Coordinates of C-alpha atoms in Angstrom, one line a residue:
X1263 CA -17.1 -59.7 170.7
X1264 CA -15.6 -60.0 174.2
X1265 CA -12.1 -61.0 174.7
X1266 CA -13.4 -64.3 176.2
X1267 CA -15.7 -64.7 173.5
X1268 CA -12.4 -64.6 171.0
X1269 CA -10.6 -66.6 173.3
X1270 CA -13.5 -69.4 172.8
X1271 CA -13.0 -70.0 169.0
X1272 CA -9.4 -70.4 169.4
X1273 CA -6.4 -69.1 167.2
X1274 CA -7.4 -65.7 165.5
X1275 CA -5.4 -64.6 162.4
X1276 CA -5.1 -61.5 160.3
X1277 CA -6.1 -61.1 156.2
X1278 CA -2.7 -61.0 155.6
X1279 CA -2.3 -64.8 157.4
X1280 CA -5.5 -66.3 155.7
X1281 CA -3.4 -65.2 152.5
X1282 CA -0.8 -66.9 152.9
X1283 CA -2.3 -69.9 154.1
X1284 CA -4.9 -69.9 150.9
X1285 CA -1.3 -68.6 148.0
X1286 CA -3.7 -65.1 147.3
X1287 CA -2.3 -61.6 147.8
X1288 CA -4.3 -60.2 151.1
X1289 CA -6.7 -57.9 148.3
X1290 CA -8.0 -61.1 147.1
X1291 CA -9.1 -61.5 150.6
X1292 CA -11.0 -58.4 150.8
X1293 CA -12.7 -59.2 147.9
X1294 CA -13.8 -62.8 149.3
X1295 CA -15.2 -60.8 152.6
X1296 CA -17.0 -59.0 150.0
X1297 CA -18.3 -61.4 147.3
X1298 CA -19.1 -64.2 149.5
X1299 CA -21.8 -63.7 152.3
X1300 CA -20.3 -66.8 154.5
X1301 CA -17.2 -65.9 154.8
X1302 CA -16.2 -66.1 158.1
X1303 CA -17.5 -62.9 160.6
X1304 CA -14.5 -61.0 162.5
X1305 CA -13.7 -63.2 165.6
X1306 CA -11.9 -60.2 167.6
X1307 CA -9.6 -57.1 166.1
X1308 CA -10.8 -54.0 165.4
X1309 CA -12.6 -52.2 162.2
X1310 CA -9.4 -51.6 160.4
X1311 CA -7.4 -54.9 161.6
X1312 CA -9.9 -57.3 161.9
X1313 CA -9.1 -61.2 162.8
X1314 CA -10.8 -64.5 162.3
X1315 CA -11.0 -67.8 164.2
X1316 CA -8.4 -69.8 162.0
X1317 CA -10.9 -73.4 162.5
X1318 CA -13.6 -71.2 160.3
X1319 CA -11.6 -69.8 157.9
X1320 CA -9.7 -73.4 157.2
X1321 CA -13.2 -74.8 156.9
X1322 CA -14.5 -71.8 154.1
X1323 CA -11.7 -72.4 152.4
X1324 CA -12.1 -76.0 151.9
X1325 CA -16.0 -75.2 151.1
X1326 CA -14.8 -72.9 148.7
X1327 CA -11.6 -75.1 147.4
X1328 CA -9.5 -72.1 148.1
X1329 CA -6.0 -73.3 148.5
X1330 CA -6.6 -76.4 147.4
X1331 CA -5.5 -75.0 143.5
X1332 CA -3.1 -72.7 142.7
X1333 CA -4.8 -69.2 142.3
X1334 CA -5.6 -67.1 139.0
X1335 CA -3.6 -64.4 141.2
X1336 CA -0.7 -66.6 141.5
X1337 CA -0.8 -67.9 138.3
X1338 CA -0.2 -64.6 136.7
X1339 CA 2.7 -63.9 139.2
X1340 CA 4.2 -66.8 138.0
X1341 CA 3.8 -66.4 134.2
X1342 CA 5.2 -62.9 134.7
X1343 CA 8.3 -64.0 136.6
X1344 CA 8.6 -66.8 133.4
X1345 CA 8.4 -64.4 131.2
X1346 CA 10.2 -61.0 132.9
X1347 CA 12.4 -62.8 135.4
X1348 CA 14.2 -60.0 137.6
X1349 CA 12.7 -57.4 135.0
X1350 CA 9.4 -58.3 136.5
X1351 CA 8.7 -54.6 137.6
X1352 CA 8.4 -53.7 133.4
X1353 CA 5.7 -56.7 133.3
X1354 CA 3.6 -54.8 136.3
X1355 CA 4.2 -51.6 134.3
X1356 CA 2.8 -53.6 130.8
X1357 CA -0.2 -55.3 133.0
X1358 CA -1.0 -52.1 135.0
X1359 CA -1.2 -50.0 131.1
X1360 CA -3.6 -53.0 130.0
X1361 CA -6.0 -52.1 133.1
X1362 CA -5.8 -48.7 132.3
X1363 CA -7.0 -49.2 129.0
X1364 CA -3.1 -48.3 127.8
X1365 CA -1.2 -49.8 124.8
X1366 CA 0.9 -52.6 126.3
X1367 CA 2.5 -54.1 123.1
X1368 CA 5.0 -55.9 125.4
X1369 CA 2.9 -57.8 127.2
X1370 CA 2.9 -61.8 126.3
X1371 CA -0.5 -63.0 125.0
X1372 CA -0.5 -65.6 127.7
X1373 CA -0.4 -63.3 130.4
X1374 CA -2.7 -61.4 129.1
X1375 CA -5.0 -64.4 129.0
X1376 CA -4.2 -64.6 133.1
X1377 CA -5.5 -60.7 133.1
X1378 CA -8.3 -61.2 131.3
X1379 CA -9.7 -64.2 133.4
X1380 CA -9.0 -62.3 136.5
X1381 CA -10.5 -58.8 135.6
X1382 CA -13.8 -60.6 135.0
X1383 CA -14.3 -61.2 138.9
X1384 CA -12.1 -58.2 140.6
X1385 CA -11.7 -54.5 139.6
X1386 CA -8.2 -53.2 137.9
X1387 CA -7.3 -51.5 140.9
X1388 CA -7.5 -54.5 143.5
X1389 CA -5.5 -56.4 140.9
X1390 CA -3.1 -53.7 140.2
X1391 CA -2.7 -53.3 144.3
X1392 CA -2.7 -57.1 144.6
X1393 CA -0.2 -57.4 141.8
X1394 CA 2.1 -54.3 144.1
X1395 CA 1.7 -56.3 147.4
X1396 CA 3.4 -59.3 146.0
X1397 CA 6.3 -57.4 144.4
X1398 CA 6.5 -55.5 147.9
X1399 CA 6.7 -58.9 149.6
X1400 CA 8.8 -60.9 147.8
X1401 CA 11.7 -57.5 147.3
X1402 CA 11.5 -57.9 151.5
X1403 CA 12.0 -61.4 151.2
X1404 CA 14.5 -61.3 148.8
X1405 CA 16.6 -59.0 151.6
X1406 CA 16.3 -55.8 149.0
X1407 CA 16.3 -52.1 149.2
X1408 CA 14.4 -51.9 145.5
X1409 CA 11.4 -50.9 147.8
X1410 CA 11.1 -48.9 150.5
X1411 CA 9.7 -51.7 153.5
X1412 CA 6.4 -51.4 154.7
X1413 CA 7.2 -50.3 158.3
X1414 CA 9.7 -47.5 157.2
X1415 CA 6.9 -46.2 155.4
X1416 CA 4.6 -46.8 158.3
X1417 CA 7.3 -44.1 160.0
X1418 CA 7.9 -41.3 157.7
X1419 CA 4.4 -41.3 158.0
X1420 CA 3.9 -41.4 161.9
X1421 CA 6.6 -38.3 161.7
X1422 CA 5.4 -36.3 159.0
X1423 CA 4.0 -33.1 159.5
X1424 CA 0.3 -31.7 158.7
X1425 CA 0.1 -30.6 155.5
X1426 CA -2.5 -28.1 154.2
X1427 CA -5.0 -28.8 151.8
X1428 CA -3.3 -27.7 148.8
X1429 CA 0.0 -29.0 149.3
X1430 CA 2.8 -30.3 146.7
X1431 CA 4.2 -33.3 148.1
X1432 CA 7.4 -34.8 146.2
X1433 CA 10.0 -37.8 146.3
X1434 CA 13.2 -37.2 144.4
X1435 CA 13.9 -41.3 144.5
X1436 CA 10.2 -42.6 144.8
X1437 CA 10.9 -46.2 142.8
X1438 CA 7.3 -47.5 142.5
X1439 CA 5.6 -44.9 144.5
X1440 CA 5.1 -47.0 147.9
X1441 CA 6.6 -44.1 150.2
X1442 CA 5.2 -41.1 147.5
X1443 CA 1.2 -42.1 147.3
X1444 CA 1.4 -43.2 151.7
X1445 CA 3.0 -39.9 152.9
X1446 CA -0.6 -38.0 152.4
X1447 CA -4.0 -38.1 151.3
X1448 CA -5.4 -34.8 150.9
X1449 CA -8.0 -34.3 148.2
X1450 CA -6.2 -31.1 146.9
X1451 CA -2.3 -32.4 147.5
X1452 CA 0.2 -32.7 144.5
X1453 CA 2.5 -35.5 144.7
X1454 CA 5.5 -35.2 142.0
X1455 CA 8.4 -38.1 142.0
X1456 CA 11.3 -38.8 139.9
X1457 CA 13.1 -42.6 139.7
X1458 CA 15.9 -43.5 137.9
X1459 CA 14.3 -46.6 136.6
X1460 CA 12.2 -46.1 134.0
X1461 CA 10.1 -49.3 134.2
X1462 CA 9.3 -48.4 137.9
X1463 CA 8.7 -44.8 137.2
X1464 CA 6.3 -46.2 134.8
X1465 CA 4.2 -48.2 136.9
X1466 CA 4.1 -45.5 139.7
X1467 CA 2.1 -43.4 137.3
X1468 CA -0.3 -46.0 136.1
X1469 CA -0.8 -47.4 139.6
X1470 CA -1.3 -43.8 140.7
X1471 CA -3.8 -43.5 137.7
X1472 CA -5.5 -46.7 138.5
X1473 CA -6.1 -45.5 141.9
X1474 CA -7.9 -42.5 140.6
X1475 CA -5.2 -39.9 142.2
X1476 CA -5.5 -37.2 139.3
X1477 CA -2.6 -34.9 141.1
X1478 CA 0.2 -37.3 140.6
X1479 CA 2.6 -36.9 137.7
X1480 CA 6.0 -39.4 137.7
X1481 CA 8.8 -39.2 135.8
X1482 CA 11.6 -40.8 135.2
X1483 CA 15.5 -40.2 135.0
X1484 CA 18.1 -39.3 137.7
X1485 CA 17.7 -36.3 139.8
X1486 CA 21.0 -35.8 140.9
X1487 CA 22.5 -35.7 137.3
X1488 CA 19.0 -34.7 135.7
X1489 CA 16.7 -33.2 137.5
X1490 CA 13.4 -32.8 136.1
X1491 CA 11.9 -31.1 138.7
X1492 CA 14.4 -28.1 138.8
X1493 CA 11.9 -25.5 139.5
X1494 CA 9.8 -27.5 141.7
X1495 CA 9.1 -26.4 145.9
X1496 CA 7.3 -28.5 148.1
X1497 CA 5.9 -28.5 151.0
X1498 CA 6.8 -32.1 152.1
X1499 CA 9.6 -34.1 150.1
X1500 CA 9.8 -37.6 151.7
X1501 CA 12.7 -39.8 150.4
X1502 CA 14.1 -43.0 150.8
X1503 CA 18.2 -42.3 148.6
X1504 CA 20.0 -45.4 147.3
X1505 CA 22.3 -46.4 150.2
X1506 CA 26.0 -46.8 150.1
X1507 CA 26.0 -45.6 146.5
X1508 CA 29.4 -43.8 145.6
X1509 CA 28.9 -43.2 141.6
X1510 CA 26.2 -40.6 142.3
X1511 CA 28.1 -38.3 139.9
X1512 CA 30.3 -36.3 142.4
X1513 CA 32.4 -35.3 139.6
X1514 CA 30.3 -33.8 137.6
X1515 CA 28.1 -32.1 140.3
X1516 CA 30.8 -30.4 142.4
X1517 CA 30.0 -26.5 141.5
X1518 CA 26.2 -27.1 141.6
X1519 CA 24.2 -24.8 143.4
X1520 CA 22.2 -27.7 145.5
X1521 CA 25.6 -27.8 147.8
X1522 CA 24.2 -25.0 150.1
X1523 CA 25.5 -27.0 153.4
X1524 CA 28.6 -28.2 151.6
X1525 CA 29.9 -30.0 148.4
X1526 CA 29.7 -34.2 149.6
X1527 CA 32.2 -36.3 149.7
X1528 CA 31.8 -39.4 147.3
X1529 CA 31.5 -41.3 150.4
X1530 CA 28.4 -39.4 151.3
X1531 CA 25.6 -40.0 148.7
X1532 CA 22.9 -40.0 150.9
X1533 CA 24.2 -36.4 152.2
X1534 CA 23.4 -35.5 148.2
X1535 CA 20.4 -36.8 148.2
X1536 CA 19.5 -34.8 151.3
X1537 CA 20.4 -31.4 149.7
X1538 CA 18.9 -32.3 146.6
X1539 CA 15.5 -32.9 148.7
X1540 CA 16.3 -29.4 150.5
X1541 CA 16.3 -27.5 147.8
X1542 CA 13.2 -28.0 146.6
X1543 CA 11.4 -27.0 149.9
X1544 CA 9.8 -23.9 150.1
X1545 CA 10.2 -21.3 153.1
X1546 CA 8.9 -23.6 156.2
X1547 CA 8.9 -26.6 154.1
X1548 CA 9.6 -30.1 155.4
X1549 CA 12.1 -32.8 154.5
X1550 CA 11.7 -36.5 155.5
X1551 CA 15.0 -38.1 155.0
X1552 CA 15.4 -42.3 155.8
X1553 CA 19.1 -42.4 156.4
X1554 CA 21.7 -45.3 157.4
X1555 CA 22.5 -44.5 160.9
X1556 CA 26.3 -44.1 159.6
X1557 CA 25.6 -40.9 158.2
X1558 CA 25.5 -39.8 161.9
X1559 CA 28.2 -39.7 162.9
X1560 CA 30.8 -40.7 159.9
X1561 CA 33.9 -38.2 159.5
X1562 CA 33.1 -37.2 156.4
X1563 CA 30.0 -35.7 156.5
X1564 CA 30.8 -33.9 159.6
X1565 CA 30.7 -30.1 157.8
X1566 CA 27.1 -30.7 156.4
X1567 CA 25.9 -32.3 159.5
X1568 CA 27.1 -28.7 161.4
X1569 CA 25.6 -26.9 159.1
X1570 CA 22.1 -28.5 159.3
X1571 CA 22.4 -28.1 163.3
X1572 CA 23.9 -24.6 162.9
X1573 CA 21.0 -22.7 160.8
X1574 CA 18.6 -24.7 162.6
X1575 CA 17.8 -26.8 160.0
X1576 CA 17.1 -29.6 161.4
X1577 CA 14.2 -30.4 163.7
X1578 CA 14.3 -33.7 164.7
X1579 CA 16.3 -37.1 164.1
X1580 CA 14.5 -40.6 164.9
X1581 CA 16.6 -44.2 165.7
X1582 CA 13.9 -46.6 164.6
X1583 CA 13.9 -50.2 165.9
X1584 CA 16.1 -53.0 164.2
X1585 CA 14.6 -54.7 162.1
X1586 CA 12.6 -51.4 160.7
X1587 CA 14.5 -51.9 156.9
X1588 CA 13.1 -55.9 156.4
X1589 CA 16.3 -56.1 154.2
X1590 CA 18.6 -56.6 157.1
X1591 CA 18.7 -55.8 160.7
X1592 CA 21.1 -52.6 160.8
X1593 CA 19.3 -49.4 162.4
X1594 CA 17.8 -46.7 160.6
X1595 CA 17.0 -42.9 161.3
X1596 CA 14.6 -41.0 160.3
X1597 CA 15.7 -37.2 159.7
X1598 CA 13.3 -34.6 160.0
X1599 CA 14.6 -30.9 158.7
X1600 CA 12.8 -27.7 157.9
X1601 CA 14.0 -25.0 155.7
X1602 CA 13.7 -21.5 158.2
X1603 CA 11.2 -19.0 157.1
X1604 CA 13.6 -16.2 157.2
X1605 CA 17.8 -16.1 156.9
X1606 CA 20.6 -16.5 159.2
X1607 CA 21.3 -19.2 161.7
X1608 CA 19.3 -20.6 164.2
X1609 CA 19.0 -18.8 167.9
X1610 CA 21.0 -20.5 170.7
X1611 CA 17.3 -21.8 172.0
X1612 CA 16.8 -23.9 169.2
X1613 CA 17.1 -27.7 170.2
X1614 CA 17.1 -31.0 168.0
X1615 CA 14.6 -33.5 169.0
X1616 CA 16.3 -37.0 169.6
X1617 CA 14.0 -39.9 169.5
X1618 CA 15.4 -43.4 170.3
X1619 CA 13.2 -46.3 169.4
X1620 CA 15.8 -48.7 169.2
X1621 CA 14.8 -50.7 172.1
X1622 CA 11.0 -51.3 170.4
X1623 CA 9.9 -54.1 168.5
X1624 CA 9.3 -52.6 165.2
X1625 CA 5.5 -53.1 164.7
X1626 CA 5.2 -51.7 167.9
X1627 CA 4.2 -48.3 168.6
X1628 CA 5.6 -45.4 167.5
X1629 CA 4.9 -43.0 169.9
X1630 CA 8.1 -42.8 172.1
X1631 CA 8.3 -42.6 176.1
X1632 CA 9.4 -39.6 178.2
X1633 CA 12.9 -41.4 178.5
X1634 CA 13.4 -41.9 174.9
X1635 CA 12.9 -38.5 174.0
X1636 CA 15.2 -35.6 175.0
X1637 CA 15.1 -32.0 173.2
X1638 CA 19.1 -31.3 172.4
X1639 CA 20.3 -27.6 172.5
X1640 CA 22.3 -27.0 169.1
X1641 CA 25.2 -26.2 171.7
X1642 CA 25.9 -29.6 172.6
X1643 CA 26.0 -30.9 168.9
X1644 CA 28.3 -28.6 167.6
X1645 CA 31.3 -30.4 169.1
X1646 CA 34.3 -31.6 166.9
X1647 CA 31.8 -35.1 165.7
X1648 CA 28.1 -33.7 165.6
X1649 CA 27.1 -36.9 166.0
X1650 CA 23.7 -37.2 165.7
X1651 CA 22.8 -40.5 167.1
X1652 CA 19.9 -40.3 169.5
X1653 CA 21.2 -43.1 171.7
X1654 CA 24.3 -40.9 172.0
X1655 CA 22.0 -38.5 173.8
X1656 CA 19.3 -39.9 175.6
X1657 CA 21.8 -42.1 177.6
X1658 CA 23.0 -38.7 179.1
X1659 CA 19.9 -37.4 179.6
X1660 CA 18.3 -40.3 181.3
X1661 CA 21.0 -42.0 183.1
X1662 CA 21.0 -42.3 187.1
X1663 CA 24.3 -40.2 188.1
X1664 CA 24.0 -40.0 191.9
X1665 CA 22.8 -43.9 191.8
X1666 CA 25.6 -45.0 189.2
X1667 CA 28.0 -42.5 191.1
X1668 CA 26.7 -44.0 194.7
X1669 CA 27.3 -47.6 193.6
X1670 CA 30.6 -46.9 191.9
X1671 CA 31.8 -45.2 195.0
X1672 CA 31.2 -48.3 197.4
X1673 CA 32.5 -50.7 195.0
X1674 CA 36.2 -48.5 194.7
X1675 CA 36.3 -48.1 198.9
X1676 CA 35.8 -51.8 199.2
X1677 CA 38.3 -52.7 196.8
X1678 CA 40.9 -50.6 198.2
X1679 CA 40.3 -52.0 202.2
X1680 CA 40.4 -55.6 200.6
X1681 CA 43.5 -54.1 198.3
X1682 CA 45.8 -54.0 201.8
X1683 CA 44.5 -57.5 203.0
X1684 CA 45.6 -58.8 199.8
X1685 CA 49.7 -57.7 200.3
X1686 CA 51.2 -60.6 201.9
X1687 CA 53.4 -60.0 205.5
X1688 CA 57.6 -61.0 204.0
X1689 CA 60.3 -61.3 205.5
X1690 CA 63.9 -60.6 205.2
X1691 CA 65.5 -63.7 203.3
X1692 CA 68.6 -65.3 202.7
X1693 CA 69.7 -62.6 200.4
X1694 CA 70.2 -62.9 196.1
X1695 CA 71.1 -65.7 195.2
X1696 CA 70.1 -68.1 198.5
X1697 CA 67.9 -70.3 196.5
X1698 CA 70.0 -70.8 193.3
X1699 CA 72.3 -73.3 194.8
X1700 CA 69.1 -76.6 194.8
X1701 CA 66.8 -75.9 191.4
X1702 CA 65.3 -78.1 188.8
X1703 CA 64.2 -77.5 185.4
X1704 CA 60.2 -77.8 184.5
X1705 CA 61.5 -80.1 181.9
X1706 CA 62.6 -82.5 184.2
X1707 CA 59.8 -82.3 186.5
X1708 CA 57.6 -82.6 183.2
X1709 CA 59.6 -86.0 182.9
X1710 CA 59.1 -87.2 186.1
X1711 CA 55.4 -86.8 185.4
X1712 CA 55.1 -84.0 188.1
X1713 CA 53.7 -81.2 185.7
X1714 CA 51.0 -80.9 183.4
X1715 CA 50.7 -79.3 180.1
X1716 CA 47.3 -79.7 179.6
X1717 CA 46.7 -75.9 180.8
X1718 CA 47.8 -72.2 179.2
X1719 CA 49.9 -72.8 181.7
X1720 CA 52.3 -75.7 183.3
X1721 CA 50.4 -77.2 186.9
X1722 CA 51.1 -79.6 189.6
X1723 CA 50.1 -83.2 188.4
X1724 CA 51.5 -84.3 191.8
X1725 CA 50.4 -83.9 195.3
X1726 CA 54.8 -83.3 195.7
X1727 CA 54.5 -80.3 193.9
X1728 CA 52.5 -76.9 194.8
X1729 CA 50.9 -75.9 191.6
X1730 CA 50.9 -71.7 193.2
X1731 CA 54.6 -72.2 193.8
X1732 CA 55.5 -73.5 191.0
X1733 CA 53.7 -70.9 188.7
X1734 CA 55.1 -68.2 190.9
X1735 CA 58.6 -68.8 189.9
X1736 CA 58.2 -69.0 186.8
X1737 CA 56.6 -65.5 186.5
X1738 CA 59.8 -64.7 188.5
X1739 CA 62.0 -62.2 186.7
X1740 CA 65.0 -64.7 186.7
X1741 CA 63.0 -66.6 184.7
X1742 CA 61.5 -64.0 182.7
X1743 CA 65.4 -63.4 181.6
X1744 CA 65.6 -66.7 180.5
X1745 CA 62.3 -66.3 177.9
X1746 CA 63.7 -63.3 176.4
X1747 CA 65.5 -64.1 173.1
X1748 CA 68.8 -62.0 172.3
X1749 CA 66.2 -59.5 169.9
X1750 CA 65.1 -58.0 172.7
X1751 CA 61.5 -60.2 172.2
X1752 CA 59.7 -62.3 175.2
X1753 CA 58.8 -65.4 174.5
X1754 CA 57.3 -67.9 177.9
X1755 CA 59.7 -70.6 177.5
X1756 CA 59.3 -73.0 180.5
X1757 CA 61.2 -75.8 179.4
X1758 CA 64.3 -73.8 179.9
X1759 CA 62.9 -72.6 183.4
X1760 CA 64.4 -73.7 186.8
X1761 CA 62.6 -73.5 190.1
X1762 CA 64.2 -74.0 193.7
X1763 CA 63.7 -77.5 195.2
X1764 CA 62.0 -77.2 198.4
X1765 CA 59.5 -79.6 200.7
X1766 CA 55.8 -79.8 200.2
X1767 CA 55.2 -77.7 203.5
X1768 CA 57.8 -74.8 202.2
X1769 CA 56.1 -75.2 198.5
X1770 CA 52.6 -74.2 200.0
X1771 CA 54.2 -71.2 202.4
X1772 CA 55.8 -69.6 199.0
X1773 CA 52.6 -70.6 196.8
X1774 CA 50.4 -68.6 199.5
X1775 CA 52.3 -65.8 199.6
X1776 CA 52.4 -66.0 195.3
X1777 CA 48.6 -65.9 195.1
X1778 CA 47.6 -63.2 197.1
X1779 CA 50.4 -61.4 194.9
X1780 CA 48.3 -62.8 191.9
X1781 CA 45.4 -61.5 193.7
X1782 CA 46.8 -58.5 193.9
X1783 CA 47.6 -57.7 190.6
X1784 CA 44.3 -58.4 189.3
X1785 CA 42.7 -55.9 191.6
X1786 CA 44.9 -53.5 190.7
X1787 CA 44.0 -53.9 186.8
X1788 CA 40.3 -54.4 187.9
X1789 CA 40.4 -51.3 190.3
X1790 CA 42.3 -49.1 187.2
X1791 CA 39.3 -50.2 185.1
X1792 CA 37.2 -49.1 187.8
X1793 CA 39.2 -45.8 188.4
X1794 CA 38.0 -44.7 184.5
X1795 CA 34.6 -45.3 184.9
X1796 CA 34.0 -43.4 188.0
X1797 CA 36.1 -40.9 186.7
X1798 CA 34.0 -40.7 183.2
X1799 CA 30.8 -40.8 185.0
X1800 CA 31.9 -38.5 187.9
X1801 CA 32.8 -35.7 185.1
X1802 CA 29.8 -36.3 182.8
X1803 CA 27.1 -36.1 185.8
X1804 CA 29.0 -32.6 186.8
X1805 CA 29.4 -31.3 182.9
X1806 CA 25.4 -32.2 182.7
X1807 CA 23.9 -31.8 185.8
X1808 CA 23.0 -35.1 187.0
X1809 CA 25.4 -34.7 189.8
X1810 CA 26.7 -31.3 191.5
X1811 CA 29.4 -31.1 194.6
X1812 CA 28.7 -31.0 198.2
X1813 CA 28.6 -27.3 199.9

């Protein structure tokens, strides 16, 4: 269909809209296009995202009665969350064994009722996937990290290498197996995973097992503290590590053999999770690590972070967009490392690949410009922070020197020609002490209703008084002496100040003179500001080549 041909049925939505609007999981969609021979034909979209003109699908649906009742689908999400409340991930484990044909003694004879009535019109494994979806959804709704979100996933996998046919894929933390069974798709890989929970290592395996993947064995238990896998070398591991986790078992850990790079801090559990994905990479094996974007740059992981740049290690860090982890809006990076075919350290032309993304929306595309990219020689890392932020980088790489520099440059000559303007002409006076004889207190004036207090600081409230003038005085260090308590401390007191008692006309001649002064002192901080950045800039476009002196 043309694009004005989609623009003539109006409003086009996705599967995953026309589920919500009709309270079904979006595989209870696909069946529908399946089943039903009038269900609405793709309005626009491609073959693999296809959408639909939302005044046919809201008129099949009432045809059909869809929405207008609460769903068999939805109906056994809600008798499982009666029943398993936040344990609801053992009550996908108990209904995913009952599609497999598994013993599932634990499973409540009224759900089962629900699973019965819906296996009679859609297969075990669109249930099982629609069942998988929901959970998915409502963790992201929910704001948790139980699984890893949909567009993170969509990014390890963007950013993972190509694998050959035969190759053993594992994830040390794979929690239901969303990151594990997306990764890759040969016919001839192995996938392997360990999770801590055992409910959710559970249904990984029968989901996997529904899903007709033969090659993919789950188990369950920690693999920090018990690693089932100890013998096990990959050619991809892919893993999204508990965040901000301290008990991790540092204690009990601290001699094992894992700590290649260096023993963690407690601080650093995602560091541990790291080496415990390392070492179970085989010679030019890969490692896909989803990391805060803390663990950049934090002091205390600043050893193991050298050490990764160091051997050449790692290959390649990404800063996805905000909003990538649906849980909150903090960034996240993506770390990319390879263990070296032979020994010793990297050579001094390795680089690190920095890729910022930070400025994308985050279903947006993946593929980064030419100026958020910028290859990283492991010589400009290794500093006394290897921080490995790519935004740190890029901004060096792709910033304008000669046109900051250029800009910077007029700005500081103008301020310093306007700097002299701003000095007022004096004159000799009447010598210390000439206008002490005639003065009044502000509290007096305030009396008199001349001055305001309705400002920070005391003004005219008369056209007898010169609001410059009177300001300008009491900045004066006579009166400055006068605020300062006998401890030494400074404390703006103006009740207790006195200024001299002069005519209007000799009011506005010293209030003139006490601006540009004022003036004057703010250009000076502004120009001192001003002075840093050039200065900064000037030094970083010379250290990096953006900017080079005359001949």
């Amino acid at each position: 269909m043309t694009e004005n041909a989609a623009t003539s049925v109006g409003a086009l939505v996705t599967g995953a809209e026309i589920a919500r609007l009709a309270g079904v999981t979006r595989a209870a969609v696909s069946n529908w296009r399946r089943r039903y021979d009038d269900f609405p034909a793709p309005a626009g979209g491609g073959a693999n995202s296809p959408l639909f003109a939302l005044v046919e699908v809201q008129a099949w649906l009432d045809k059909q009665r869809k929405g207008q009742e609460i769903s068999p689908e939805v109906e056994l999400w809600q008798a499982l969350r009666a029943v398993y409340g936040e344990q609801i991930v053992a009550g996908l484990a108990e209904v995913a064994a009952a599609l497999a044909g598994a013993p599932s003694p634990g499973l409540p004879d009224e759900v089962m009722a629900h699973v019965r009535r819906l296996v009679r019109s859609e297969a075990p494994v669109d249930l099982v996937n629609g069942l998988t979806e929901r959970f998915v959804d409502s963790a992201r709704r929910a704001g948790s990290d139980q699984v890893t979100p949909e567009r993170i996933v969509r990014a390890v996998c963007r950013f993972a290498p190509e694998l050959p046919s035969d190759a053993t894929v594992f994830d040390p933390a794979c929690g239901i197996g969303v990151l594990l069974l997306s990764v890759a798709s040969g016919a001839g890989t192995r996938f392997c995973g360990q999770e801590a929970d055992a409910d959710s290592a559970r249904f990984a395996q029968l989901r996997a097992d529904l899903l007709g993947r033969t090659r993919v064995t789950v188990v369950d238990g920690d693999s920090l503290r018990a690693d089932a896998w100890r013998d096990l070398r990959a050619d991809l591991v892919v893993c999204d590590p508990p965040a901000g986790v301290t008990e991790w078992g540092r204690e009990e850990l601290l001699l094992d053999s894992r700590w290649e790079l260096g023993t963690p801090s407690k601080a650093e559990g995602e560091l541990a999770w790291l080496q415990h994905a390392y070492a179970h990479t085989e010679p030019g094996g890969h490692v896909l690590m989803v990391m805060p974007a803390s663990v950049a740059y934090r002091k205390a992981g600043r050893r193991i972070r050298s050490e990764l740049v160091r051997r050449g290690i790692l290959r390649q860090v990404v800063a996805l967009p905000p909003g990538a982890a649906t849980s909150h809006s903090l960034p996240v990076h993506v770390w990319c490392l390879q263990r070296p075919e032979g020994s010793g350290n990297a050579e001094t032309s390795h680089t690190v690949r920095m890729v910022d993304l930070t400025g994308n929306s985050p279903d947006g595309s993946l593929d980064p410009r030419p100026d958020q990219v910028a290859d990283v020689p492991l010589i400009e890392l290794l500093d006394d922070t290897v921080d490995l932020t790519p935004g740190t980088h890029l901004r060096s790489r792709h910033r304008d020197y000669p046109g900051e520099y250029s800009v910077l440059r007029k700005e500081m000559q103008k301020r310093i020609r306007r700097l002299a303007a701003l000095l007022p002409e004096l004159e000799a006076g009447g010598g210390p002490g000439s206008l002490d004889g005639a003065t009044t207190s502000v509290a007096d004036l305030a009396r008199a209703g001349l001055v305001s207090y309705e400002e920070s600081e005391p003004v005219s409230a008369s056209d007898q008084l010169d609001t410059d003038y009177l300001q300008g005085f009491l900045r004066s260090s006579v009166n400055a002496r006068r605020s300062t308590s006998t401890s030494g401390t400074y404390r703006l007191d103006t009740r207790g100040a006195r200024i001299p008692r002069m005519g209007i006309d000799e009011q506005r001649r010293y209030g003139s003179a006490f601006r540009s002064l004022s003036a004057f002192e703010q250009d000076m901080r502004e120009i001192g500001e001003l002075s840093r950045q050039l200065a900064d800039l000037a030094r970083d476009g010379l250290a990096t080549g953006g900017l080079a002196p005359e001949e």
